[in-house]
Coordinates of C-alpha atoms in Angstrom, one line a residue:
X1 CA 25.6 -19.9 93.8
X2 CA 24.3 -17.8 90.7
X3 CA 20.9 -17.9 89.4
X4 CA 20.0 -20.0 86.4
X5 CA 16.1 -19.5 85.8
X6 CA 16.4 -16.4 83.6
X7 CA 17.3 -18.6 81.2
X8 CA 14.3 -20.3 80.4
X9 CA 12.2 -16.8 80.4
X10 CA 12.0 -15.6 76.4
X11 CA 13.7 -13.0 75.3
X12 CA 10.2 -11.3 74.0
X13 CA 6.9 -12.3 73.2
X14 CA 7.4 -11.6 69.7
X15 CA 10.9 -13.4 69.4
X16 CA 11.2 -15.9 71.4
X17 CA 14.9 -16.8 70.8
X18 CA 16.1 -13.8 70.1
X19 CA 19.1 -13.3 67.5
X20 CA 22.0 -15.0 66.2
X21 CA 25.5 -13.5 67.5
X22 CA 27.4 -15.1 66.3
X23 CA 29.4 -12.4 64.5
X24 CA 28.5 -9.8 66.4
X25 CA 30.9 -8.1 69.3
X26 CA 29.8 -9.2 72.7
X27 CA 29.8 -12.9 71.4
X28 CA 33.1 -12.7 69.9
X29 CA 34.5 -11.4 73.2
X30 CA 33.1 -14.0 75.1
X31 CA 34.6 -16.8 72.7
X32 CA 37.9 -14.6 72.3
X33 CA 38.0 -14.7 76.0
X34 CA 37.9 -19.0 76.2
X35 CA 40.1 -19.1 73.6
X36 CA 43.2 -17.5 75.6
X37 CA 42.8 -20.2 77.8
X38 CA 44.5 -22.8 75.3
X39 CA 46.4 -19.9 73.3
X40 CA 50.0 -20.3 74.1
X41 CA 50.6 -16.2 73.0
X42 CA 48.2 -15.1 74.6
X43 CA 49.2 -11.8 77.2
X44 CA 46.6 -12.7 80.0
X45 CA 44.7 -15.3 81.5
X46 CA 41.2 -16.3 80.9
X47 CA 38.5 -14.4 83.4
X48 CA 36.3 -17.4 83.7
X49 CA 34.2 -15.4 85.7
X50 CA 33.6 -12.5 83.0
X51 CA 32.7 -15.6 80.3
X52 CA 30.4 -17.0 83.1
X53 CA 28.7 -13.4 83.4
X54 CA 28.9 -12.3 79.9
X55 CA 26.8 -15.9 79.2
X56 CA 24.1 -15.7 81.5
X57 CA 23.3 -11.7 80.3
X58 CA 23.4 -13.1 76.5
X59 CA 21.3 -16.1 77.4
X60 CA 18.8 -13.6 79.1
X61 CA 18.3 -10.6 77.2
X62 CA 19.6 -11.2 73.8
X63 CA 19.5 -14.9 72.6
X64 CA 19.1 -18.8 73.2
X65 CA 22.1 -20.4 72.0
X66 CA 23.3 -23.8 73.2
X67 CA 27.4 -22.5 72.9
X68 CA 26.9 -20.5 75.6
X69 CA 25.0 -23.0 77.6
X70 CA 28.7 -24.5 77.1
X71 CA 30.7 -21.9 77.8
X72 CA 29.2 -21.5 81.3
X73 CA 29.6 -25.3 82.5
X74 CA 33.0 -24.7 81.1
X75 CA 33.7 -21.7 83.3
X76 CA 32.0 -23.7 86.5
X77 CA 34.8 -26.4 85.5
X78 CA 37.6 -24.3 85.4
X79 CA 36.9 -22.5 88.7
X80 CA 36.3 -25.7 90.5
X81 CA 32.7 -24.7 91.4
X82 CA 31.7 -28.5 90.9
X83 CA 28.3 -28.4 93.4
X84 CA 26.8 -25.7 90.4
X85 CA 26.5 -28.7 88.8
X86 CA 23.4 -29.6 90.7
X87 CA 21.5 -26.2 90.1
X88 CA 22.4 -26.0 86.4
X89 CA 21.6 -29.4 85.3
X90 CA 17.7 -29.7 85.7
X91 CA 18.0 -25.8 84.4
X92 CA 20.1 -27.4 81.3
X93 CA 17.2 -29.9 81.1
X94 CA 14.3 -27.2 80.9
X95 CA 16.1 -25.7 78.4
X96 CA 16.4 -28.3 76.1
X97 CA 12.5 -29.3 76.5
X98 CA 11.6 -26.1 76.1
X99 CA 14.0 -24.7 73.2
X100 CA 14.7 -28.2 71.9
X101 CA 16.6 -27.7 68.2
X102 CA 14.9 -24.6 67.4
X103 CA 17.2 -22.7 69.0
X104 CA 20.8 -21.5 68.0
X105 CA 23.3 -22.2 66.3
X106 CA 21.1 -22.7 63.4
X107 CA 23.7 -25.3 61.7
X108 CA 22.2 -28.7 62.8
X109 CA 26.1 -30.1 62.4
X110 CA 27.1 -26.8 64.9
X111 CA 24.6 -27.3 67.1
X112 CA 24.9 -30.8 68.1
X113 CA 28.5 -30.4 68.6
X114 CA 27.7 -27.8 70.9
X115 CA 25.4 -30.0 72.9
X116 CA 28.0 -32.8 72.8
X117 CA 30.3 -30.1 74.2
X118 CA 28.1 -29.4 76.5
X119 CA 28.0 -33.3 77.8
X120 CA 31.7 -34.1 77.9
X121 CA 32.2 -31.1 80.4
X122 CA 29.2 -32.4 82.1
X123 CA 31.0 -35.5 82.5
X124 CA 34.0 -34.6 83.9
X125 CA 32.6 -32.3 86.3
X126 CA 30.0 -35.2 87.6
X127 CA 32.8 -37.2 88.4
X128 CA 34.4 -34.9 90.4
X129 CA 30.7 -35.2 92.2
X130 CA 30.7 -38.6 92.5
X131 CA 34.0 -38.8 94.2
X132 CA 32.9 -36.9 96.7
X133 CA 29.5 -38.7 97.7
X134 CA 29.2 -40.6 100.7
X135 CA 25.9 -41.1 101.1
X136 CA 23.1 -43.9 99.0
X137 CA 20.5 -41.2 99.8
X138 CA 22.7 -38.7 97.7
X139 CA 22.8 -41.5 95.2
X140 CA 20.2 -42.1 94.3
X141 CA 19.2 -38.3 94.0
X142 CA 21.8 -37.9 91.3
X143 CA 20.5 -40.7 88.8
X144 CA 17.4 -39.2 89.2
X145 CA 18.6 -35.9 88.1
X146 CA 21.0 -37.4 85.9
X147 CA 18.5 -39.8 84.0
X148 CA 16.0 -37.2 83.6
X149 CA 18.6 -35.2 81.2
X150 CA 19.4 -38.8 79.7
X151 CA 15.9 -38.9 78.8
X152 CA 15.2 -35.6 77.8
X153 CA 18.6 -35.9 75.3
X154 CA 17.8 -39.0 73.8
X155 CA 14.1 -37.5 73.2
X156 CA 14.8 -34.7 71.4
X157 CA 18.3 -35.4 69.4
X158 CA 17.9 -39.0 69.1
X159 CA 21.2 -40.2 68.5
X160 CA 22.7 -37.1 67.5
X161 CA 24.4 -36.8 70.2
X162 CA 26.6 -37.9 73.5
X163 CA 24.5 -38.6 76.4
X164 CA 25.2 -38.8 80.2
X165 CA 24.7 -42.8 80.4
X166 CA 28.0 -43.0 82.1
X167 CA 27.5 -41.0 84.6
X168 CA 24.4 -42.9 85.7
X169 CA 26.6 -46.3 85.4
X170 CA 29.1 -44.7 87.6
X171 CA 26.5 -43.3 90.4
X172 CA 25.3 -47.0 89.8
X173 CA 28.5 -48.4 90.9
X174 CA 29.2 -45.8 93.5
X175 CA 26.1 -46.8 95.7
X176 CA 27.4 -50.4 95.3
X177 CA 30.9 -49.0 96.4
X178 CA 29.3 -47.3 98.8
X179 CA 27.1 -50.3 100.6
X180 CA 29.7 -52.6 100.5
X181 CA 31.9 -50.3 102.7
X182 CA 28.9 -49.9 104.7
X183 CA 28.6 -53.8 105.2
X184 CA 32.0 -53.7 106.3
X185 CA 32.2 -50.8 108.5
X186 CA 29.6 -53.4 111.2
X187 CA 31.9 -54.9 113.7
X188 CA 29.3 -57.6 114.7
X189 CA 27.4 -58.0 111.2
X190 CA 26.0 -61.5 111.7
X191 CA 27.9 -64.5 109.4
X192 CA 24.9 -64.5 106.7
X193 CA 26.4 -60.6 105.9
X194 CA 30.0 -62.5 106.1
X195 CA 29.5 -65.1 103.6
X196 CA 28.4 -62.3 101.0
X197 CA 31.1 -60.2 101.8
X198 CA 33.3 -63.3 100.9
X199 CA 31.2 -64.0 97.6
X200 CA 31.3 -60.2 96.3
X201 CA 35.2 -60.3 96.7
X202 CA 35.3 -63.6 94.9
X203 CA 33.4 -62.6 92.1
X204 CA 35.7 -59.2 92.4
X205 CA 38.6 -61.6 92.2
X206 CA 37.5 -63.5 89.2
X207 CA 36.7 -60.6 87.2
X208 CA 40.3 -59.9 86.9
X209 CA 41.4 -63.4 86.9
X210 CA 42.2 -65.8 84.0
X211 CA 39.8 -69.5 84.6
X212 CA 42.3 -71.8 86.0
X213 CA 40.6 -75.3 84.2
X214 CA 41.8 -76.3 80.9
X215 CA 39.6 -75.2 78.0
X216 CA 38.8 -78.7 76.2
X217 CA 36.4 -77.0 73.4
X218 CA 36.0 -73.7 70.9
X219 CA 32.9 -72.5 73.2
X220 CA 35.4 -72.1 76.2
X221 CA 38.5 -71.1 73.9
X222 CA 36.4 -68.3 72.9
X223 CA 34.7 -67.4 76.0
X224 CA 38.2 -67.0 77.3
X225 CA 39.5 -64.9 74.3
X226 CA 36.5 -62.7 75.0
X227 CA 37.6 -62.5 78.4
X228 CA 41.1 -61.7 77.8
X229 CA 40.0 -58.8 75.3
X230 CA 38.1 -57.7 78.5
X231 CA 41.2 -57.8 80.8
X232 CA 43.2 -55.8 78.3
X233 CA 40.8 -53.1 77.6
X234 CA 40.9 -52.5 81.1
X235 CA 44.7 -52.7 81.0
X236 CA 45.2 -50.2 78.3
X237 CA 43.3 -48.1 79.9
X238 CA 45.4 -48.0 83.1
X239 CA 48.7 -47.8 81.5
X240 CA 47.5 -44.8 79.5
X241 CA 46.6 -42.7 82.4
X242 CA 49.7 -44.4 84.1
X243 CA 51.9 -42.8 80.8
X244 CA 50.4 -42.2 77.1
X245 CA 53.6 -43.0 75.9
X246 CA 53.9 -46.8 76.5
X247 CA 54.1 -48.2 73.8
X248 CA 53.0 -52.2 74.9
X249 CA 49.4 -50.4 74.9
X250 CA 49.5 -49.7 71.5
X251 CA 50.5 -53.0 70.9
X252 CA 48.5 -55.1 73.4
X253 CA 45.1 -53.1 72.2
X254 CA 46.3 -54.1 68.4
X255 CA 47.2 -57.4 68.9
X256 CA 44.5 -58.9 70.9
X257 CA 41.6 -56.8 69.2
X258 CA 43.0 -57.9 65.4
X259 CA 44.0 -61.6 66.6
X260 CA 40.8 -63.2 65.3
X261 CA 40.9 -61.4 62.1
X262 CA 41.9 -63.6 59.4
X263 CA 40.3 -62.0 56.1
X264 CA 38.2 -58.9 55.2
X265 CA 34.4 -58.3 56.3
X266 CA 31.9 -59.2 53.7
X267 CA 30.9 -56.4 51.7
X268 CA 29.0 -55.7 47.9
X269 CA 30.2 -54.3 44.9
X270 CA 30.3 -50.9 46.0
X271 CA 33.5 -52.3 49.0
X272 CA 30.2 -51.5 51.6
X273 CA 30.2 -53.6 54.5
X274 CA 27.4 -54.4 57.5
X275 CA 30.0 -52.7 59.8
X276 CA 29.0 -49.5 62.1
X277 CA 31.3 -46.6 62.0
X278 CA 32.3 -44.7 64.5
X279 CA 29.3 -42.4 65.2
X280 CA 29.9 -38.8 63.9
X281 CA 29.1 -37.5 67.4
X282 CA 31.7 -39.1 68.9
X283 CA 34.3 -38.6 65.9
X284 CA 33.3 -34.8 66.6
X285 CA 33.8 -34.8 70.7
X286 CA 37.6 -36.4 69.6
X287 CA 37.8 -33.5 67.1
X288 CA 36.8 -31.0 69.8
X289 CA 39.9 -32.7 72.1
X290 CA 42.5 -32.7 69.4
X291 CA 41.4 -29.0 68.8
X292 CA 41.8 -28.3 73.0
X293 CA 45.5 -30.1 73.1
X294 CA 43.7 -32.7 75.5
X295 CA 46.1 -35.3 74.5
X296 CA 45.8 -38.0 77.3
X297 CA 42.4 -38.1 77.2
X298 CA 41.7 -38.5 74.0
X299 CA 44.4 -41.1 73.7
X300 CA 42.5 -42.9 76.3
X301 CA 39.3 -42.4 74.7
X302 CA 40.2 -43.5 70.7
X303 CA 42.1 -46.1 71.8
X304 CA 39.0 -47.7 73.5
X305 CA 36.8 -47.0 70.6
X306 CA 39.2 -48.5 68.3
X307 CA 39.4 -51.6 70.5
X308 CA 35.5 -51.8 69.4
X309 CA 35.9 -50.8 66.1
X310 CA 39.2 -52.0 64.7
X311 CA 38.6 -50.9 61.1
X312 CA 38.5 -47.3 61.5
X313 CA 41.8 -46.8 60.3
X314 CA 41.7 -43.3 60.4
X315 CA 41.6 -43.6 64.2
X316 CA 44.9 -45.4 64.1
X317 CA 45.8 -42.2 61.7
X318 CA 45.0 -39.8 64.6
X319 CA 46.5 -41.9 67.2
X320 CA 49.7 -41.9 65.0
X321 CA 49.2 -37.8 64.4
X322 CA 49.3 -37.2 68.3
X323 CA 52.1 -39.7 69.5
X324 CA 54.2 -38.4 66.9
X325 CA 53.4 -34.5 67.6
X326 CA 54.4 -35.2 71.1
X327 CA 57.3 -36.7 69.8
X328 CA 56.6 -40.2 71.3
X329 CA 58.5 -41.8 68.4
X330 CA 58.7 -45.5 70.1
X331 CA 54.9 -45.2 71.0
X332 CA 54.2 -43.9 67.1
X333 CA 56.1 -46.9 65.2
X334 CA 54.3 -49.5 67.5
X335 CA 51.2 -48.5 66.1
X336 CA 52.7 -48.6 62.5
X337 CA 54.2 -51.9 62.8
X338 CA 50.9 -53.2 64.0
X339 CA 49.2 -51.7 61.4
X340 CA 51.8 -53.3 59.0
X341 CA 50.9 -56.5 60.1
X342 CA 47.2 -56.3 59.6
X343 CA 47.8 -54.9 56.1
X344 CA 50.1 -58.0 55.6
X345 CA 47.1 -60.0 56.2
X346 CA 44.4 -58.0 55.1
X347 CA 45.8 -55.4 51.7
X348 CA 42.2 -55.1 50.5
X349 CA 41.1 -53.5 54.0
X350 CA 41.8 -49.8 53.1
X351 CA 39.6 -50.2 49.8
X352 CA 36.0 -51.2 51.8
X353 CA 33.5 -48.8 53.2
X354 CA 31.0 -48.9 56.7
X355 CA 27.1 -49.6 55.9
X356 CA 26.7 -45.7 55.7
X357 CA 29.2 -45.5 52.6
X358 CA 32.2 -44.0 54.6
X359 CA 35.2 -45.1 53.8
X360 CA 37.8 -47.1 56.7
X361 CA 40.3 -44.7 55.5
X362 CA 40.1 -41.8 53.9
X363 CA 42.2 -40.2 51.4
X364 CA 44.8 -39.0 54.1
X365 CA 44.9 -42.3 55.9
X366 CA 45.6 -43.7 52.7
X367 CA 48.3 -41.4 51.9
X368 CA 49.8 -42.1 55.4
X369 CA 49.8 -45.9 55.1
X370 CA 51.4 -45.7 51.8
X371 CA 54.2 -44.2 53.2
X372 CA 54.6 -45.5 56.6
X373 CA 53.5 -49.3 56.1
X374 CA 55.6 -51.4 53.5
X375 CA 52.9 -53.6 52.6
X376 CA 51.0 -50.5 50.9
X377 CA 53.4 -48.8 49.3
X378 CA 53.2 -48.8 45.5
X379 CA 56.8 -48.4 44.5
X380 CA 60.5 -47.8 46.4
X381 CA 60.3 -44.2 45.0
X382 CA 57.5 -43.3 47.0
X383 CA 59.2 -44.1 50.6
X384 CA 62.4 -41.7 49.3
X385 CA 59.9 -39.3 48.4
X386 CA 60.3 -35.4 49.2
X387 CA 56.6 -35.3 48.7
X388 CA 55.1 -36.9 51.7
X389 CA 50.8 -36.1 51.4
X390 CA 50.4 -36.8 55.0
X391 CA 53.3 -35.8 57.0
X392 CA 54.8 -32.8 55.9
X393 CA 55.3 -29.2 57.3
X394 CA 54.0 -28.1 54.4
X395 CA 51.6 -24.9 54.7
X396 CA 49.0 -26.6 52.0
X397 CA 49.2 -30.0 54.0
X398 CA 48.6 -28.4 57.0
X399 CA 46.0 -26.4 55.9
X400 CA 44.3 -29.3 54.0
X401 CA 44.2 -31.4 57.4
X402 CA 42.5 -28.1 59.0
X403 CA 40.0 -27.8 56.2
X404 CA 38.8 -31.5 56.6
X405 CA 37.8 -31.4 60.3
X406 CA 36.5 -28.2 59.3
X407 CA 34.2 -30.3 57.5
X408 CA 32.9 -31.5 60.2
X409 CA 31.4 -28.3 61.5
X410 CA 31.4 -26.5 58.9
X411 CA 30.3 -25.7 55.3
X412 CA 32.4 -26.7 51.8
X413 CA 32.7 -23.0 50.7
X414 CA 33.9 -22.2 54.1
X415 CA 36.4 -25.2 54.8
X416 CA 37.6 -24.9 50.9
X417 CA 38.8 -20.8 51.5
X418 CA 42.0 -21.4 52.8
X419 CA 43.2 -23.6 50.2
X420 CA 41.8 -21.1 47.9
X421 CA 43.4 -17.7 49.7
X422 CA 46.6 -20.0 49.5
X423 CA 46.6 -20.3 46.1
X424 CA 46.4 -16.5 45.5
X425 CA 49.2 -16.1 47.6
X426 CA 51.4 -18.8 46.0
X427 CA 55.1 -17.2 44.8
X428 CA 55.7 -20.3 42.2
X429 CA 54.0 -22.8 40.0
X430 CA 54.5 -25.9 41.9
X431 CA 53.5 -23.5 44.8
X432 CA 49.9 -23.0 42.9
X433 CA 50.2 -27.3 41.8
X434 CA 50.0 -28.1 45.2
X435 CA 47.4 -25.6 46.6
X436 CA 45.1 -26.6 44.2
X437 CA 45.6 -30.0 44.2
X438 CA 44.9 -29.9 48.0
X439 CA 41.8 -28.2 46.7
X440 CA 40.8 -31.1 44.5
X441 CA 41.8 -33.6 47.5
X442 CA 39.3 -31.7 49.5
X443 CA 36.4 -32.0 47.0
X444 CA 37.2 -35.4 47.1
X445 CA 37.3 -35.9 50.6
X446 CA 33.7 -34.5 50.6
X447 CA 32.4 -36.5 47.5
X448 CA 32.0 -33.6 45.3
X449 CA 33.7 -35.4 42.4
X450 CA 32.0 -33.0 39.7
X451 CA 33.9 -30.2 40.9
X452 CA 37.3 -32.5 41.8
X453 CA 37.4 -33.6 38.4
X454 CA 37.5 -30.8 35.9
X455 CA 40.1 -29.7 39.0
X456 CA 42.5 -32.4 38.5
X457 CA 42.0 -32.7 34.5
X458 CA 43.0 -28.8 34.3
X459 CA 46.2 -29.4 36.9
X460 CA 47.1 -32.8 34.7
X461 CA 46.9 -30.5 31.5
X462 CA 49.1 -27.9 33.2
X463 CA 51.6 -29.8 34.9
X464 CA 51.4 -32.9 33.7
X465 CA 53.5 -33.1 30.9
X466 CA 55.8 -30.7 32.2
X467 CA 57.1 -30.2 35.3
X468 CA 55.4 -32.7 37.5
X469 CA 58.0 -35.4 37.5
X470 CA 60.7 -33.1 37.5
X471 CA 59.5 -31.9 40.8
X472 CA 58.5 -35.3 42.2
X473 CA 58.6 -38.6 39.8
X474 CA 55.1 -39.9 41.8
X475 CA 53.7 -36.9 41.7
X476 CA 51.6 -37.5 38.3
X477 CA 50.4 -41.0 39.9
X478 CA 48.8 -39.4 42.8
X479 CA 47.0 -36.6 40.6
X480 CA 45.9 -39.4 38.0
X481 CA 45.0 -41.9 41.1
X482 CA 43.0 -39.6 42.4
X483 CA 41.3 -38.5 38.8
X484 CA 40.6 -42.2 38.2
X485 CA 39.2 -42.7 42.1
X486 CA 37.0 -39.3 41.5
X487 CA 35.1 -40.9 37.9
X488 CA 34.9 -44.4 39.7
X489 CA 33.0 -42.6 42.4
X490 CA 30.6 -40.7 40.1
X491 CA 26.9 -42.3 39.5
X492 CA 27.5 -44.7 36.6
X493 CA 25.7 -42.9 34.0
X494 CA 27.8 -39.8 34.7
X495 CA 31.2 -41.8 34.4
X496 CA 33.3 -41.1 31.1
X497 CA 34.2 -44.4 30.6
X498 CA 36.8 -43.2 27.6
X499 CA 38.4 -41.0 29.9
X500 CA 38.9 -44.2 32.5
X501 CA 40.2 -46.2 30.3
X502 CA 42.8 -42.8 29.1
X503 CA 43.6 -42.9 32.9
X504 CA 43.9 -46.9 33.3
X505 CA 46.3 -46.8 30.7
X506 CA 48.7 -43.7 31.5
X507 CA 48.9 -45.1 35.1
X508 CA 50.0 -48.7 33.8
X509 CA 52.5 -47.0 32.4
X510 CA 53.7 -45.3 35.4
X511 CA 53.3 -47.2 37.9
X512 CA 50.6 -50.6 37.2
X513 CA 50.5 -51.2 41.0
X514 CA 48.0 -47.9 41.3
X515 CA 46.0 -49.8 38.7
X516 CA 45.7 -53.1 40.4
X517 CA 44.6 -51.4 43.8

């Protein structure tokens, strides 16, 4: 086994933490070096060894950064050296007190996802642990170690970030595992032992099982729909690790989870409702699997949290991205003809927000259902469309989905560039139209409406008149929909009420559906 301590020594009296490296050579190679790993070009194979080393003499001598704290459970992962879990994690711990946030990567945003990064691998490799314990004494070691980080995580980044709860609840239900095999392993236990044997296996039983008495009243009715959503969480879950690609999971989850739902959640003026979102920290670590190509775990792991949070629609967006990249087609519509259904039932459910102002869906999710689910789509034009926001091959599409989970760990100025060295490069005018309208979708996207909108009123005075509908007839409604969403958006005193009522009126005449959602 290596040695961990150096890490929690300074790197000198006078600075503490060192420097950031972020840009600097030895870093880069280090991260160039993980990155082959899940590069399909790339000429050689990842020497997790070499990251392991390189992170350890950078976490020593140079700096105290929480990526390479990552990059080192990683390489312990990959090279199946499971038991360096034990060593590392009260290190990991240390660190943390000691260092807490003050540390790098100076970006908050960055930094958390690091440590969240840094838990998921955690995760997985404590499971491989736990699979392998046969012993309460061992147990019971483990949640201590295990609840100490808990603690110290939850102490210092607050809910920031992931925690290692579940492993605790799984060492938890281990030892229980573990005792009941004991119980049965006596050949002459005496018939006490016996008759709780027979009650544990009941109780197994009936957590699986339906109740067998007829429900005569709504307590019961719903006691047993509660049950049955249960069941089928559980369900899901083991057809999707069964095959990602069945699509009575999509359905099941849908169904049973939107059952009850028989109008929108309450909200105020402003479409805010009491609902939670998702929390950013775990919309990150889904990010952070979509980025790795871990497709059947993140499946899994969306589909649960949508089973908790059925409004997130842009959830149902990414589970409809990935089924259809892997070209599960069958898997894909079942989610879109559920979706149709609630939309059927529900039309005003895209408009409302969560009680932190975030939207269920944002602008791409919107542009997705529009197309895909009948009950959203404006006009017939817009299903024949050759402009399609959401799913296209499109270079500016692409990049414009890239750019927003940039967002999430990254600055405007820097998530914006792309778009921006696009438009430079563009070789026609509807080229430039839709780079920079990606750029004004983008602004949008991050509620910078003052720059959005002299963006969109300078592409409407360009294009508008001209070539737009030539090239697309609902082209000009999206650029003016998204001008009129922009001002309605703004603080009221900033709003150019002339101007809405311009834009009211030119997209009544295009299209009035646009005005009446």
């Amino acid at each position: 086994m290596y040695s961990y301590n150096n890490i929690l020594t300074d790197i000198s009296g006078e600075n503490r933490f060192g420097t950031d490296l972020s840009y600097e050579s030895e870093f880069e190679a280090i991260e160039n070096e993980v990155s082959n790993s899940t590069n399909l070009f790339a000429t050689s194979k990842t020497d997790w060894s070499l990251v392991r080393n390189n992170s350890l003499n950078l976490l020593e001598n140079q700096t105290k950064d929480y990526r390479l704290i990552y990059w080192i459970l990683l390489s312990i992962q990959k090279e199946g050296l499971t038991k360096e879990l034990i060593v590392l994690t009260p290190i990991i711990n240390s660190f943390i007190i000691k260092y807490k946030s003050d540390v790098f990567p100076s970006r908050k945003k960055r930094l958390y996802s690091s440590i969240n990064q840094s838990v998921n691998i955690i995760n997985e490799i404590a499971k491989e642990l736990i699979n392998h314990i046969d012993k309460i004494e061992s147990t019971d070691e483990f949640v201590v170690l295990f609840s100490d980080l808990e603690t110290t995580i939850s102490t210092i980044f607050e809910s920031n970030t992931d925690n290692v709860s579940s492993i605790i609840n799984q060492l938890k239900t281990h030892k229980k595992r573990l005792k009941s095999s004991i119980l049965k392993d006596i050949p002459d236990a005496p018939v006490p032992s016996q008759k709780i044997e027979k009650k544990t296996t009941v109780a197994s039983d009936a957590s699986l099982s339906f109740t067998q008495t007829e429900i005569t009243n709504d307590r019961d009715a719903n006691k047993a729909l509660r049950h049955l959503q249960d069941v089928a969480r559980s369900l899901s879950k083991y057809w999707l690790n069964q095959r990602i690609n069945d699509e009575k999971v999509y359905q099941l989850n849908r169904t049973l989870t939107w059952l009850t739902i028989a109008q929108v959640p309450a909200s105020n003026d402003s479409k805010v409702t009491m609902l939670k979102p998702v929390p950013q920290a775990r919309q990150q670590h889904f990010q952070q699997l979509k980025n790795e190509a871990n497709h059947s775990k993140l499946l899994i792991e969306i589909e649960e949290s949508l089973s908790k949070s059925p409004f997130w629609l842009d959830g149902h967006f990414m589970v409809w991205e990935i089924l259809t990249e892997l070209k599960h087609d069958d898997a894909a519509q079942s989610v879109i003809d559920q979706l149709t259904l609630l939309l059927k039932k529900t039309p005003d459910i895209i408009t409302l927000k969560f009680d932190d102002g975030s939207e269920f869906a944002n602008a791409s999710t919107k542009a997705w259902l529009e197309q895909q689910c009948s009950e959203v789509k404006s006009t017939p034009v817009s299903s024949q469309s050759s402009f399609i926001e959401s799913n296209t091959k499109s270079e500016w599409d692409s990049t414009l989905r890239d750019a927003q989970e940039q967002l999430l760990q990254s600055s405007l100025s820097e998530a914006l560039h792309p778009l921006i060295l696009g438009h430079h490069h563009s070789r026609s005018a509807r080229e430039a139209f839709f780079w920079q309208f990606s750029q004004a979708k983008l602004l949008s996207h991050a509620k910078k409406f003052d720059l959005a909108i002299p963006l969109l009123r300078w592409l409407d005075t360009q294009f508008s008149g001209s070539v737009l509908r030539d090239w697309d007839p609902v082209l000009e409604e999206r650029l003016l929909e998204l001008w009129l969403s922009c001002q309605n958006q703004q603080p009221v005193k900033e709003q150019d009420k002339a101007v809405m009522a311009q834009l009211r009126e030119r997209l009544c005449c295009l299209n009035p559906m646009r005005v009446l959602s």
